[in-house]
Amino acid sequence: MTDRSAAVPAAALAELTSRLPPGSVVTDPDVLGSYTRDRELWAPAHPPGAVVRPAETEQVATVLRWASEHGIAVVPRGAGSGLTGAANALAGSVVLSLEAMDRVLTMDRDDHYAVVQPGVVTADLKRLAAAEGLRYAPDPGSAEFCTIGGNVATNAGGLCCLKYGVTRDAVLGLEVVLADGRTLRAGGRTVKNVAGLDLVGLFVGSEGLLGVVTEVTVRLHPAPLALGTLVATFDDLTAAGRAVARVLAAGRPSMCELMDAPTLRAVEAFRPSGLDTDAAALLLVQTDDGDAEAIARCAQACEEAGAAFVMTTHDAAEAEMLTMARRTAVDALEARGRWMLEDVCVPLSAVPELVAGCQRIGERHGVTVACFGHIGDGNMHPTVIFAPDDADAERRAQLATHDVAKLGLRLGGTVTGEHGVGQAKRDAMAEQVGPLHLDVQRAIKRALDPAGILNPGKSLG
Amino acid sequence: MTDRSAAVPAAALAELTSRLPPGSVVTDPDVLGSYTRDRELWAPAHPPGAVVRPAETEQVATVLRWASEHGIAVVPRGAGSGLTGAANALAGSVVLSLEAMDRVLTMDRDDHYAVVQPGVVTADLKRLAAAEGLRYAPDPGSAEFCTIGGNVATNAGGLCCLKYGVTRDAVLGLEVVLADGRTLRAGGRTVKNVAGLDLVGLFVGSEGLLGVVTEVTVRLHPAPLALGTLVATFDDLTAAGRAVARVLAAGRPSMCELMDAPTLRAVEAFRPSGLDTDAAALLLVQTDDGDAEAIARCAQACEEAGAAFVMTTHDAAEAEMLTMARRTAVDALEARGRWMLEDVCVPLSAVPELVAGCQRIGERHGVTVACFGHIGDGNMHPTVIFAPDDADAERRAQLATHDVAKLGLRLGGTVTGEHGVGQAKRDAMAEQVGPLHLDVQRAIKRALDPAGILNPGKSLG
């Protein structure tokens, strides 16, 4: 692999090494190999020429100044848990891993915010906030191993968003190192702020194309009050969709998740808990305020919509058991073969058609497409499962993911709700937003990164 | 005034007139005069050379293409209800008024969104949504006369934001005519969407500097369930501040407003209703979900924080009466002299110091500074009242507004929470965000409006 790292000129690399603390620049081929790609399966990737692990903002600035001077591509990387190839390395690039910048700098109980470095693991921040009687709301499925920096880069969502919004809604302020090494501070600690263009919002979800986030000020909410939890099953998808609309009006839930039949069967096979594997859909709803009746109203809404079975609980242990089924969906599907998790968001009323359409796509291509996700937001994760070590199955799986994105567009939706574009969704995004939108995005990219060193080839191509 | 309209070359104006339907281009001096400024008092303004009132998007595109070709400044204008001089006209400019584009194009009950033109009055949209069992959440004080286009331009907020966010949180998609006349569509109808850079969020709050919004897709929420309303008075500001922190945790209110002593005295004098004019502060809290106990918990929180008086109600008529006091604050202050309403947002714990500091600023300059606003968000509207027809009082009022912004910054806040920058906050914004932030803003402005025809001189200077 030495020939590959040589793609970063040795003199330039020596110069970078001399400008940073010992050990910051890594060129060991085995290490480089482990920084090659994220969890997406098919996007191009190549071991980088070097991995740099800065410990502070000024070192990030040093790397970007150096990269600008030498015209070397920089691929910012969080935990590598992404699902679009956004963090995949390129030949001759430097991967800038933020993993060593992992400190919580401030946790302000009175003013409901925290200041964290990008390498903080999301679940760790959630636990630290909870210990102060607060909640960091964003809740991506990968919370136990993804990091805040990556969440900001993709505008990650999760099971929380229905009531508390996505990562963008949780970010009050950012420190960002720009392509030329200058360090920008945007936003602040206040909930509202219209002092100039919304640079914070622009950097959130920009997938490392506009700058490298080195510090994040996040909003915290008061901790949940009483939890109410509901599980309902439905014999047909349309009834489940009808139930969701009613549940949203009746109960103001903090969570509203759906699992379709293929997902249910996978989860029950993986960890048997008596799930009804003949049901067309299972709905999981949670309320989190003081309204003891809210979950009962949700239950009534489900019954009126034609649920086959409904149960509710206010017991925390029981709730944990019920939500566990949903939270193990990815593991359960993973156990069935190789998997690629898609991320389509459509208007609420189109979800039943999306789910049914995904199953048909699976049948057409001879793979399983299991649908689960955040139905309250119209945001589903059709997951394509296929046999490992079977090139033809893999090819058919790729066709299926392509068709899923097309279906999302046809239903008036987006090809990516919370995972980002990266490489996997580049063409589909272009089709979705059209040439003028791309032009405007590129104009902004050029304005902030004229040399094009930041994560080239991702998202905008 | 004919010499002023002549600042737009006659030949160019004739060309524009010929490209648009009859009556679209207005040059009557009396009409031009009425499009000169918004509600801010002191920023420079000059009657425009012409007012154009397009009826559809293609006409907006025609105006911007024409302006780009001739290098003529375009000042987009909503209802003129802004408070920063953002809509003030310039000599030789064309005011592009969106008032005639005032149709609600879609109201989708199932998928909880509406598509509206920019000239729709905010309160009209709220009423139309309510008739469908839905709610358009943003609730600026000017809702009865401001328009959605202006709300988008300033990222307007109001009394709703604590629970439902600001205008940016309510905008799912936009149609925007760019400086060169091309028509961009960004976003869509889905709640989550990360297909590319967040252009929707960037245009919201951009005060007409980046493009002209011609269509807005807004998110609607289910209508409120039971309302609980609370009024509490406090003998000192610190206790009121303490109460707010506890109320937020206990009750998840949809509204949490404060009026200080000068505001209370003005409101009681304007429309006597037995308000305690000796109180240091009055807190108005509302909950809007099904939790009948929430407002009682808020009341308990106020009592524990040391409230002098607390009352709650679940009666709609009584609630209307209680909230009326807060809603008449601006009228009541207006009755006391000329007024300038400021817009400072600080971390929650700093609000008592902000309010006390504003009163001291008033004393120092011999004017009244009355503080009221959205304390749950830390967003207060210190309002400077001064004698009309008194040049020295007016000068002192200007000094006071300057000092209020400085105080907001010193307390870790922003000089504008929901009103925008315009001209009034230009210098303070520059001080707040610093030169690099301005550089980045300007780079984006140049990328989208290279000729600088869109609202020049506003916000970025």
mmCIF file with all atom_site columns, C-alpha atoms in Angstrom, chain B residues 289-365:
data_model
loop_
_atom_site.group_PDB
_atom_site.id
_atom_site.type_symbol
_atom_site.label_atom_id
_atom_site.label_alt_id
_atom_site.label_comp_id
_atom_site.label_asym_id
_atom_site.label_entity_id
_atom_site.label_seq_id
_atom_site.pdbx_PDB_ins_code
_atom_site.Cartn_x
_atom_site.Cartn_y
_atom_site.Cartn_z
_atom_site.occupancy
_atom_site.B_iso_or_equiv
_atom_site.pdbx_formal_charge
_atom_site.auth_seq_id
_atom_site.auth_comp_id
_atom_site.auth_asym_id
_atom_site.auth_atom_id
_atom_site.pdbx_PDB_model_num
ATOM 1  C CA . ASP B 1 289 ? -51.696 20.228 25.025 1.00 0.00 ? 289 ASP B CA 1
ATOM 2  C CA . GLY B 1 290 ? -54.005 17.811 26.731 1.00 0.00 ? 290 GLY B CA 1
ATOM 3  C CA . ASP B 1 291 ? -52.205 17.970 30.057 1.00 0.00 ? 291 ASP B CA 1
ATOM 4  C CA . ALA B 1 292 ? -54.765 19.493 32.404 1.00 0.00 ? 292 ALA B CA 1
ATOM 5  C CA . GLU B 1 293 ? -52.238 19.537 35.249 1.00 0.00 ? 293 GLU B CA 1
ATOM 6  C CA . ALA B 1 294 ? -49.467 21.337 33.350 1.00 0.00 ? 294 ALA B CA 1
ATOM 7  C CA . ILE B 1 295 ? -50.618 24.844 34.175 1.00 0.00 ? 295 ILE B CA 1
ATOM 8  C CA . ALA B 1 296 ? -51.044 23.887 37.855 1.00 0.00 ? 296 ALA B CA 1
ATOM 9  C CA . ARG B 1 297 ? -47.430 22.701 37.902 1.00 0.00 ? 297 ARG B CA 1
ATOM 10 C CA . CYS B 1 298 ? -46.384 26.012 36.334 1.00 0.00 ? 298 CYS B CA 1
ATOM 11 C CA . ALA B 1 299 ? -48.318 27.834 39.063 1.00 0.00 ? 299 ALA B CA 1
ATOM 12 C CA . GLN B 1 300 ? -46.558 25.832 41.733 1.00 0.00 ? 300 GLN B CA 1
ATOM 13 C CA . ALA B 1 301 ? -43.223 26.622 40.093 1.00 0.00 ? 301 ALA B CA 1
ATOM 14 C CA . CYS B 1 302 ? -44.051 30.333 40.229 1.00 0.00 ? 302 CYS B CA 1
ATOM 15 C CA . GLU B 1 303 ? -45.046 30.106 43.876 1.00 0.00 ? 303 GLU B CA 1
ATOM 16 C CA . GLU B 1 304 ? -41.855 28.249 44.779 1.00 0.00 ? 304 GLU B CA 1
ATOM 17 C CA . ALA B 1 305 ? -39.882 30.933 42.961 1.00 0.00 ? 305 ALA B CA 1
ATOM 18 C CA . GLY B 1 306 ? -41.513 33.588 45.142 1.00 0.00 ? 306 GLY B CA 1
ATOM 19 C CA . ALA B 1 307 ? -44.423 34.940 43.110 1.00 0.00 ? 307 ALA B CA 1
ATOM 20 C CA . ALA B 1 308 ? -46.531 37.586 44.868 1.00 0.00 ? 308 ALA B CA 1
ATOM 21 C CA . PHE B 1 309 ? -49.693 36.507 43.079 1.00 0.00 ? 309 PHE B CA 1
ATOM 22 C CA . VAL B 1 310 ? -50.623 33.589 40.829 1.00 0.00 ? 310 VAL B CA 1
ATOM 23 C CA . MET B 1 311 ? -53.826 32.730 39.032 1.00 0.00 ? 311 MET B CA 1
ATOM 24 C CA . THR B 1 312 ? -54.632 30.066 36.461 1.00 0.00 ? 312 THR B CA 1
ATOM 25 C CA . THR B 1 313 ? -57.550 29.347 34.188 1.00 0.00 ? 313 THR B CA 1
ATOM 26 C CA . HIS B 1 314 ? -58.744 26.808 31.682 1.00 0.00 ? 314 HIS B CA 1
ATOM 27 C CA . ASP B 1 315 ? -61.506 29.121 30.485 1.00 0.00 ? 315 ASP B CA 1
ATOM 28 C CA . ALA B 1 316 ? -60.987 30.393 26.958 1.00 0.00 ? 316 ALA B CA 1
ATOM 29 C CA . ALA B 1 317 ? -62.638 33.787 27.463 1.00 0.00 ? 317 ALA B CA 1
ATOM 30 C CA . GLU B 1 318 ? -60.665 34.427 30.625 1.00 0.00 ? 318 GLU B CA 1
ATOM 31 C CA . ALA B 1 319 ? -57.463 33.350 28.877 1.00 0.00 ? 319 ALA B CA 1
ATOM 32 C CA . GLU B 1 320 ? -58.205 35.774 26.061 1.00 0.00 ? 320 GLU B CA 1
ATOM 33 C CA . MET B 1 321 ? -58.572 38.577 28.596 1.00 0.00 ? 321 MET B CA 1
ATOM 34 C CA . LEU B 1 322 ? -55.296 37.697 30.290 1.00 0.00 ? 322 LEU B CA 1
ATOM 35 C CA . THR B 1 323 ? -53.305 37.458 27.080 1.00 0.00 ? 323 THR B CA 1
ATOM 36 C CA . MET B 1 324 ? -54.863 40.685 25.817 1.00 0.00 ? 324 MET B CA 1
ATOM 37 C CA . ALA B 1 325 ? -52.822 42.676 28.338 1.00 0.00 ? 325 ALA B CA 1
ATOM 38 C CA . ARG B 1 326 ? -49.639 41.337 26.789 1.00 0.00 ? 326 ARG B CA 1
ATOM 39 C CA . ARG B 1 327 ? -50.858 41.763 23.249 1.00 0.00 ? 327 ARG B CA 1
ATOM 40 C CA . THR B 1 328 ? -51.739 45.416 23.788 1.00 0.00 ? 328 THR B CA 1
ATOM 41 C CA . ALA B 1 329 ? -48.270 46.251 25.128 1.00 0.00 ? 329 ALA B CA 1
ATOM 42 C CA . VAL B 1 330 ? -47.111 47.904 21.903 1.00 0.00 ? 330 VAL B CA 1
ATOM 43 C CA . ASP B 1 331 ? -50.298 49.942 21.518 1.00 0.00 ? 331 ASP B CA 1
ATOM 44 C CA . ALA B 1 332 ? -50.094 50.972 25.154 1.00 0.00 ? 332 ALA B CA 1
ATOM 45 C CA . LEU B 1 333 ? -46.490 52.087 24.837 1.00 0.00 ? 333 LEU B CA 1
ATOM 46 C CA . GLU B 1 334 ? -47.224 53.823 21.551 1.00 0.00 ? 334 GLU B CA 1
ATOM 47 C CA . ALA B 1 335 ? -49.825 55.912 23.351 1.00 0.00 ? 335 ALA B CA 1
ATOM 48 C CA . ARG B 1 336 ? -47.079 57.267 25.622 1.00 0.00 ? 336 ARG B CA 1
ATOM 49 C CA . GLY B 1 337 ? -45.021 58.950 22.909 1.00 0.00 ? 337 GLY B CA 1
ATOM 50 C CA . ARG B 1 338 ? -42.864 57.935 20.004 1.00 0.00 ? 338 ARG B CA 1
ATOM 51 C CA . TRP B 1 339 ? -41.422 54.470 20.327 1.00 0.00 ? 339 TRP B CA 1
ATOM 52 C CA . MET B 1 340 ? -38.674 52.270 18.996 1.00 0.00 ? 340 MET B CA 1
ATOM 53 C CA . LEU B 1 341 ? -38.964 48.574 19.711 1.00 0.00 ? 341 LEU B CA 1
ATOM 54 C CA . GLU B 1 342 ? -35.680 46.756 20.182 1.00 0.00 ? 342 GLU B CA 1
ATOM 55 C CA . ASP B 1 343 ? -35.082 43.026 19.911 1.00 0.00 ? 343 ASP B CA 1
ATOM 56 C CA . VAL B 1 344 ? -32.411 41.466 22.088 1.00 0.00 ? 344 VAL B CA 1
ATOM 57 C CA . CYS B 1 345 ? -32.024 37.776 22.867 1.00 0.00 ? 345 CYS B CA 1
ATOM 58 C CA . VAL B 1 346 ? -29.826 36.563 25.732 1.00 0.00 ? 346 VAL B CA 1
ATOM 59 C CA . PRO B 1 347 ? -29.276 33.297 27.601 1.00 0.00 ? 347 PRO B CA 1
ATOM 60 C CA . LEU B 1 348 ? -32.218 32.628 29.909 1.00 0.00 ? 348 LEU B CA 1
ATOM 61 C CA . SER B 1 349 ? -30.423 33.368 33.161 1.00 0.00 ? 349 SER B CA 1
ATOM 62 C CA . ALA B 1 350 ? -29.363 36.812 31.918 1.00 0.00 ? 350 ALA B CA 1
ATOM 63 C CA . VAL B 1 351 ? -32.883 38.136 31.307 1.00 0.00 ? 351 VAL B CA 1
ATOM 64 C CA . PRO B 1 352 ? -33.373 39.712 34.766 1.00 0.00 ? 352 PRO B CA 1
ATOM 65 C CA . GLU B 1 353 ? -30.087 41.571 34.344 1.00 0.00 ? 353 GLU B CA 1
ATOM 66 C CA . LEU B 1 354 ? -31.116 42.624 30.833 1.00 0.00 ? 354 LEU B CA 1
ATOM 67 C CA . VAL B 1 355 ? -34.428 44.026 32.042 1.00 0.00 ? 355 VAL B CA 1
ATOM 68 C CA . ALA B 1 356 ? -32.902 45.830 35.022 1.00 0.00 ? 356 ALA B CA 1
ATOM 69 C CA . GLY B 1 357 ? -30.118 47.147 32.806 1.00 0.00 ? 357 GLY B CA 1
ATOM 70 C CA . CYS B 1 358 ? -32.616 48.480 30.285 1.00 0.00 ? 358 CYS B CA 1
ATOM 71 C CA . GLN B 1 359 ? -34.409 50.413 33.005 1.00 0.00 ? 359 GLN B CA 1
ATOM 72 C CA . ARG B 1 360 ? -31.071 51.925 34.098 1.00 0.00 ? 360 ARG B CA 1
ATOM 73 C CA . ILE B 1 361 ? -30.289 52.838 30.490 1.00 0.00 ? 361 ILE B CA 1
ATOM 74 C CA . GLY B 1 362 ? -33.628 54.653 30.310 1.00 0.00 ? 362 GLY B CA 1
ATOM 75 C CA . GLU B 1 363 ? -32.875 56.568 33.509 1.00 0.00 ? 363 GLU B CA 1
ATOM 76 C CA . ARG B 1 364 ? -29.406 57.476 32.247 1.00 0.00 ? 364 ARG B CA 1
ATOM 77 C CA . HIS B 1 365 ? -30.753 58.965 29.041 1.00 0.00 ? 365 HIS B CA 1
#
